[in-house]
mmCIF file of C-alpha atoms in Angstrom:
data_model
loop_
_atom_site.group_PDB
_atom_site.id
_atom_site.type_symbol
_atom_site.label_atom_id
_atom_site.label_comp_id
_atom_site.label_asym_id
_atom_site.label_seq_id
_atom_site.Cartn_x
_atom_site.Cartn_y
_atom_site.Cartn_z
ATOM 1 C CA MET E 1 -17.118 24.170 -2.525
ATOM 2 C CA ILE E 2 -19.880 26.417 -1.168
ATOM 3 C CA LEU E 3 -22.590 23.897 -0.308
ATOM 4 C CA THR E 4 -24.811 23.210 2.640
ATOM 5 C CA CYS E 5 -27.133 20.508 3.891
ATOM 6 C CA ARG E 6 -30.169 20.050 1.623
ATOM 7 C CA ILE E 7 -32.417 19.772 4.723
ATOM 8 C CA GLU E 8 -31.412 23.270 5.845
ATOM 9 C CA VAL E 9 -31.466 24.916 2.400
ATOM 10 C CA PRO E 10 -33.461 22.777 -0.093
ATOM 11 C CA VAL E 11 -32.978 25.206 -2.985
ATOM 12 C CA LEU E 12 -29.292 24.326 -3.085
ATOM 13 C CA LYS E 13 -30.037 20.784 -4.261
ATOM 14 C CA LYS E 14 -30.311 22.042 -7.841
ATOM 15 C CA LEU E 15 -27.127 24.098 -7.362
ATOM 16 C CA ILE E 16 -25.244 21.006 -6.180
ATOM 17 C CA THR E 17 -26.334 19.117 -9.301
ATOM 18 C CA LEU E 18 -25.455 21.965 -11.634
ATOM 19 C CA LEU E 19 -22.029 22.411 -10.111
ATOM 20 C CA PHE E 20 -21.113 18.805 -10.686
ATOM 21 C CA VAL E 21 -22.805 18.246 -14.031
ATOM 22 C CA SER E 22 -21.448 21.383 -15.684
ATOM 23 C CA ALA E 23 -17.975 21.276 -14.155
ATOM 24 C CA SER E 24 -14.937 20.162 -16.056
ATOM 25 C CA ALA E 25 -12.924 17.255 -14.639
ATOM 26 C CA PRO E 26 -10.590 19.264 -12.348
ATOM 27 C CA ALA E 27 -13.561 21.175 -10.899
ATOM 28 C CA LEU E 28 -14.745 18.208 -8.846
ATOM 29 C CA ALA E 29 -11.718 18.527 -6.582
ATOM 30 C CA HIS E 30 -12.769 22.034 -5.538
ATOM 31 C CA LEU E 31 -10.297 23.392 -2.981
ATOM 32 C CA THR E 32 -11.114 25.499 0.072
ATOM 33 C CA TRP E 33 -8.551 27.353 2.169
ATOM 34 C CA ILE E 34 -8.130 30.203 4.659
ATOM 35 C CA ASP E 35 -7.072 33.507 3.114
ATOM 36 C CA VAL E 36 -5.103 35.213 5.886
ATOM 37 C CA GLY E 37 -5.102 39.003 6.164
ATOM 38 C CA GLU E 38 -3.756 41.519 8.663
ATOM 39 C CA GLN E 39 -7.151 42.515 10.088
ATOM 40 C CA SER E 40 -9.359 39.630 8.976
ATOM 41 C CA LEU E 41 -9.448 36.321 7.168
ATOM 42 C CA GLY E 42 -11.543 34.948 4.353
ATOM 43 C CA LEU E 43 -12.494 31.449 3.334
ATOM 44 C CA SER E 44 -11.687 31.025 -0.324
ATOM 45 C CA THR E 45 -12.611 28.294 -2.740
ATOM 46 C CA GLY E 46 -11.327 27.722 -6.248
ATOM 47 C CA HIS E 47 -9.986 25.170 -8.680
ATOM 48 C CA ASN E 48 -6.373 26.304 -8.522
ATOM 49 C CA PHE E 49 -4.760 27.542 -5.306
ATOM 50 C CA PRO E 50 -4.245 30.453 -4.668
ATOM 51 C CA ALA E 51 -6.635 31.717 -7.375
ATOM 52 C CA LYS E 52 -9.725 32.610 -5.339
ATOM 53 C CA GLU E 53 -12.975 32.159 -7.261
ATOM 54 C CA ILE E 54 -15.614 32.347 -4.519
ATOM 55 C CA THR E 55 -15.672 33.576 -0.920
ATOM 56 C CA VAL E 56 -17.393 31.250 1.540
ATOM 57 C CA LYS E 57 -20.030 33.252 3.413
ATOM 58 C CA GLY E 58 -20.957 32.797 7.055
ATOM 59 C CA GLU E 59 -24.170 30.884 6.353
ATOM 60 C CA TYR E 60 -22.103 27.954 5.077
ATOM 61 C CA VAL E 61 -19.708 27.877 8.039
ATOM 62 C CA GLN E 62 -20.138 25.753 11.152
ATOM 63 C CA SER E 63 -17.414 27.537 13.123
ATOM 64 C CA ILE E 64 -14.074 29.337 12.928
ATOM 65 C CA ARG E 65 -11.997 28.867 16.056
ATOM 66 C CA CYS E 66 -8.672 30.584 16.628
ATOM 67 C CA THR E 67 -5.946 30.885 19.237
ATOM 68 C CA THR E 68 -3.691 33.787 20.149
ATOM 69 C CA MET E 69 0.064 33.483 20.586
ATOM 70 C CA ALA E 70 -0.638 33.057 24.313
ATOM 71 C CA GLY E 71 -2.942 30.103 23.610
ATOM 72 C CA GLU E 72 -6.185 31.981 24.306
ATOM 73 C CA LEU E 73 -9.151 30.528 22.389
ATOM 74 C CA PHE E 74 -11.748 32.655 20.548
ATOM 75 C CA GLU E 75 -14.240 32.358 17.677
ATOM 76 C CA LEU E 76 -14.669 34.520 14.588
ATOM 77 C CA GLY E 77 -17.951 35.832 13.182
ATOM 78 C CA PHE E 78 -18.794 36.748 9.598
ATOM 79 C CA ASP E 79 -18.906 40.400 8.516
ATOM 80 C CA ALA E 80 -21.484 40.614 5.705
ATOM 81 C CA GLN E 81 -20.277 44.060 4.577
ATOM 82 C CA SER E 82 -16.649 43.079 4.058
ATOM 83 C CA ILE E 83 -17.387 39.401 3.279
ATOM 84 C CA ARG E 84 -14.576 38.622 5.716
ATOM 85 C CA TYR E 85 -14.115 37.301 9.245
ATOM 86 C CA VAL E 86 -12.693 40.151 11.336
ATOM 87 C CA TYR E 87 -10.179 39.400 14.091
ATOM 88 C CA PRO E 88 -11.040 40.653 17.581
ATOM 89 C CA LYS E 89 -7.449 39.646 18.377
ATOM 90 C CA LYS E 90 -4.498 38.693 16.209
ATOM 91 C CA PRO E 91 -4.590 34.886 15.789
ATOM 92 C CA ALA E 92 -1.669 32.495 15.858
ATOM 93 C CA ASN E 93 -3.755 29.805 14.167
ATOM 94 C CA CYS E 94 -7.348 29.255 13.044
ATOM 95 C CA VAL E 95 -9.425 26.216 12.083
ATOM 96 C CA ALA E 96 -12.549 26.710 9.958
ATOM 97 C CA LYS E 97 -15.190 23.996 9.741
ATOM 98 C CA LEU E 98 -17.838 24.226 7.027
ATOM 99 C CA LYS E 99 -21.334 22.778 7.407
ATOM 100 C CA THR E 100 -22.031 19.240 6.291
ATOM 101 C CA THR E 101 -23.366 18.794 2.760
ATOM 102 C CA LEU E 102 -25.190 15.920 1.094
ATOM 103 C CA ILE E 103 -23.752 15.495 -2.398
ATOM 104 C CA GLU E 104 -25.772 13.535 -4.968
ATOM 105 C CA LEU E 105 -24.052 12.469 -8.195
ATOM 106 C CA THR E 106 -24.318 9.888 -10.909
ATOM 107 C CA PRO E 107 -22.012 6.882 -10.397
ATOM 108 C CA ALA E 108 -19.729 8.180 -13.176
ATOM 109 C CA GLN E 109 -19.433 11.563 -11.470
ATOM 110 C CA GLY E 110 -18.829 9.854 -8.115
ATOM 111 C CA VAL E 111 -16.019 7.800 -9.646
ATOM 112 C CA GLN E 112 -14.512 10.976 -11.094
ATOM 113 C CA HIS E 113 -14.754 12.802 -7.770
ATOM 114 C CA PHE E 114 -13.156 9.926 -5.821
ATOM 115 C CA SER E 115 -10.474 9.338 -8.453
ATOM 116 C CA GLU E 116 -9.405 12.992 -8.405
ATOM 117 C CA ASN E 117 -9.030 12.825 -4.629
ATOM 118 C CA LYS E 118 -7.152 9.489 -4.689
ATOM 119 C CA VAL E 119 -9.802 7.602 -2.707
ATOM 120 C CA SER E 120 -9.079 3.863 -2.463
ATOM 121 C CA LYS E 121 -9.662 1.719 -5.544
ATOM 122 C CA THR E 122 -11.970 -0.529 -3.488
ATOM 123 C CA LEU E 123 -14.409 2.315 -2.851
ATOM 124 C CA ILE E 124 -14.138 3.553 -6.441
ATOM 125 C CA ASP E 125 -15.056 0.088 -7.735
ATOM 126 C CA GLN E 126 -18.031 0.005 -5.354
ATOM 127 C CA VAL E 127 -19.265 3.318 -6.736
ATOM 128 C CA ARG E 128 -19.064 1.978 -10.293
ATOM 129 C CA ALA E 129 -21.410 -0.859 -9.345
ATOM 130 C CA THR E 130 -24.130 1.385 -7.820
ATOM 131 C CA GLN E 131 -27.119 3.176 -9.336
ATOM 132 C CA LYS E 132 -26.508 6.477 -7.533
ATOM 133 C CA PHE E 133 -23.845 8.210 -5.474
ATOM 134 C CA GLU E 134 -24.507 9.966 -2.151
ATOM 135 C CA GLU E 135 -21.861 11.444 0.106
ATOM 136 C CA GLU E 136 -22.054 13.319 3.401
ATOM 137 C CA TYR E 137 -19.231 15.790 3.141
ATOM 138 C CA PHE E 138 -17.683 18.629 5.109
ATOM 139 C CA LYS E 139 -14.525 20.690 4.838
ATOM 140 C CA LEU E 140 -11.938 21.762 7.374
ATOM 141 C CA ALA E 141 -9.361 24.456 6.619
ATOM 142 C CA GLN E 142 -6.396 25.411 8.808
ATOM 143 C CA ILE E 143 -3.901 28.260 8.737
ATOM 144 C CA ARG E 144 -1.182 25.922 10.008
ATOM 145 C CA PRO E 145 -0.898 22.456 11.583
ATOM 146 C CA VAL E 146 -2.523 22.182 15.007
ATOM 147 C CA LEU E 147 -0.257 21.172 17.860
ATOM 148 C CA VAL E 148 -1.478 17.966 19.499
ATOM 149 C CA GLY E 149 -2.955 18.989 22.857
ATOM 150 C CA ASP E 150 -3.538 22.596 21.733
ATOM 151 C CA PRO E 151 -7.045 24.109 22.307
ATOM 152 C CA LEU E 152 -7.693 23.798 18.553
ATOM 153 C CA TYR E 153 -6.864 20.086 18.555
ATOM 154 C CA ASN E 154 -10.038 18.037 18.041
ATOM 155 C CA GLU E 155 -9.877 14.241 18.249
ATOM 156 C CA ASP E 156 -13.301 13.829 16.625
ATOM 157 C CA ILE E 157 -12.242 15.088 13.193
ATOM 158 C CA ALA E 158 -9.239 14.756 10.916
ATOM 159 C CA GLN E 159 -6.617 17.490 11.167
ATOM 160 C CA PHE E 160 -3.139 18.284 9.975
ATOM 161 C CA VAL E 161 -1.153 18.311 13.210
ATOM 162 C CA SER E 162 2.345 18.683 14.624
ATOM 163 C CA LYS E 163 3.754 17.206 17.833
ATOM 164 C CA PRO E 164 5.354 19.038 20.767
ATOM 165 C CA ASP E 165 8.540 17.001 20.331
ATOM 166 C CA ASP E 166 8.497 17.314 16.513
ATOM 167 C CA PRO E 167 7.004 20.740 15.656
ATOM 168 C CA LYS E 168 8.365 20.941 12.080
ATOM 169 C CA THR E 169 6.855 17.677 10.854
ATOM 170 C CA ILE E 170 3.252 17.499 9.630
ATOM 171 C CA TYR E 171 1.009 14.531 10.462
ATOM 172 C CA VAL E 172 -2.617 13.627 9.770
ATOM 173 C CA TYR E 173 -4.559 12.551 12.877
ATOM 174 C CA LYS E 174 -8.168 11.439 13.351
ATOM 175 C CA ASN E 175 -9.841 10.080 16.484
ATOM 176 C CA GLY E 176 -6.600 10.779 18.335
ATOM 177 C CA GLU E 177 -4.702 8.381 16.089
ATOM 178 C CA PRO E 178 -2.446 8.789 13.040
ATOM 179 C CA VAL E 179 -4.004 8.179 9.628
ATOM 180 C CA PRO E 180 -1.612 5.898 7.699
ATOM 181 C CA ASN E 181 -1.317 5.535 3.918
ATOM 182 C CA LEU E 182 -3.526 8.556 3.218
ATOM 183 C CA PRO E 183 -3.005 10.298 -0.146
ATOM 184 C CA VAL E 184 -2.083 13.939 0.450
ATOM 185 C CA GLY E 185 -1.921 16.437 -2.397
ATOM 186 C CA LEU E 186 0.371 19.452 -2.622
ATOM 187 C CA GLU E 187 -1.068 22.442 -4.489
ATOM 188 C CA TYR E 188 1.939 24.542 -5.432
ATOM 189 C CA PRO E 189 1.287 27.534 -7.748
ATOM 190 C CA GLU E 190 4.581 27.022 -9.582
ATOM 191 C CA THR E 191 3.572 23.452 -10.509
ATOM 192 C CA PRO E 192 0.581 22.921 -12.861
ATOM 193 C CA ILE E 193 -0.368 19.543 -11.367
ATOM 194 C CA THR E 194 -1.168 18.257 -7.889
ATOM 195 C CA LEU E 195 1.818 16.453 -6.370
ATOM 196 C CA TRP E 196 0.580 13.389 -4.474
ATOM 197 C CA SER E 197 2.277 11.405 -1.728
ATOM 198 C CA ASN E 198 1.028 9.086 1.039
ATOM 199 C CA THR E 199 1.321 9.405 4.796
ATOM 200 C CA ASP E 200 3.488 6.743 6.428
ATOM 201 C CA ALA E 201 2.508 4.314 9.207
ATOM 202 C CA GLU E 202 2.746 7.151 11.769
ATOM 203 C CA GLY E 203 0.550 9.492 9.723
ATOM 204 C CA LYS E 204 3.575 11.579 8.708
ATOM 205 C CA VAL E 205 3.278 13.666 5.547
ATOM 206 C CA LYS E 206 6.223 13.207 3.197
ATOM 207 C CA LEU E 207 6.415 15.998 0.633
ATOM 208 C CA ILE E 208 7.700 15.197 -2.850
ATOM 209 C CA LEU E 209 8.681 18.854 -3.190
ATOM 210 C CA GLN E 210 9.501 21.410 -0.509
ATOM 211 C CA PRO E 211 7.788 24.614 -1.742
ATOM 212 C CA THR E 212 9.702 27.871 -1.885
ATOM 213 C CA SER E 213 6.496 29.935 -1.784
ATOM 214 C CA LYS E 214 3.066 29.579 -0.183
ATOM 215 C CA ALA E 215 1.358 26.269 -1.000
ATOM 216 C CA LEU E 216 -1.580 24.161 0.133
ATOM 217 C CA LEU E 217 -1.764 20.619 1.489
ATOM 218 C CA ARG E 218 -5.074 18.862 0.944
ATOM 219 C CA ALA E 219 -6.588 15.428 1.539
ATOM 220 C CA LEU E 220 -9.938 13.626 1.503
ATOM 221 C CA ILE E 221 -10.765 10.995 4.120
ATOM 222 C CA THR E 222 -13.679 8.775 3.081
ATOM 223 C CA GLU E 223 -15.502 5.839 4.632
ATOM 224 C CA GLN E 224 -18.581 3.870 3.635
ATOM 225 C CA LYS E 225 -21.816 4.750 5.449
ATOM 226 C CA GLY E 226 -24.737 2.467 4.636
ATOM 227 C CA SER E 227 -25.364 2.683 0.908
ATOM 228 C CA GLY E 228 -23.447 5.961 0.669
ATOM 229 C CA TYR E 229 -20.227 7.552 1.867
ATOM 230 C CA LYS E 230 -19.022 9.957 4.534
ATOM 231 C CA SER E 231 -16.065 12.214 3.738
ATOM 232 C CA GLN E 232 -13.998 15.032 5.148
ATOM 233 C CA PHE E 233 -11.848 17.345 3.081
ATOM 234 C CA LEU E 234 -8.988 19.000 4.964
ATOM 235 C CA SER E 235 -6.435 21.576 3.981
ATOM 236 C CA VAL E 236 -3.615 23.537 5.569
ATOM 237 C CA ILE E 237 -1.491 26.397 4.290
ATOM 238 C CA LEU E 238 2.249 25.773 3.944
ATOM 239 C CA GLU E 239 4.634 28.668 4.343
ATOM 240 C CA PRO E 240 8.061 28.407 2.668
ATOM 241 C CA ARG E 241 10.953 27.385 4.895
#
């Protein structure tokens, strides 16, 4: 979802409201992913992966960090003419972090948003009992899982990761620790619905279906913050094996 902090861009407050009030039910779980090209990448957002509806422009992006095959770290800048992020070098992997947004919804819309993203029933029930819904929210998109210990690995945020001794398995880590029992959705173009499964005690992602074409893994990690909530959306592209 192309949103930014209301303090930085106040005019977007109305846009945030309109997006959520006018959207149909599936629209609240708006996906964002990296669109990989030969010379550049784009950040795409839409209701149904891989159907791109909007390109995320540079003003909404905190950073895009990439590594080469040799492990060299570099950052990408936005090209306003092409609406893309042009590679100075061919990347092996990239992680894009969007700016933090403050989302304001009615309790009913907050319940819908949390329910679509499989947030815990405890938090959903809390939202039902409130007079308003506020959520600090940012998105992280990856080309592929980040290897633990790699320059793109960041303990301060949630990421889809792999381990040096288990490179083919995908895990969810945050604060340097696995995230257990987290609902993870598989967006597979050949399947009209999101396929949900939960990470195990080690944060391992167990897919219900092994895709035979490009797909997207997505998750939302949410915690209570005062009278509101703090969330991170994360996604990673899956290539067929």
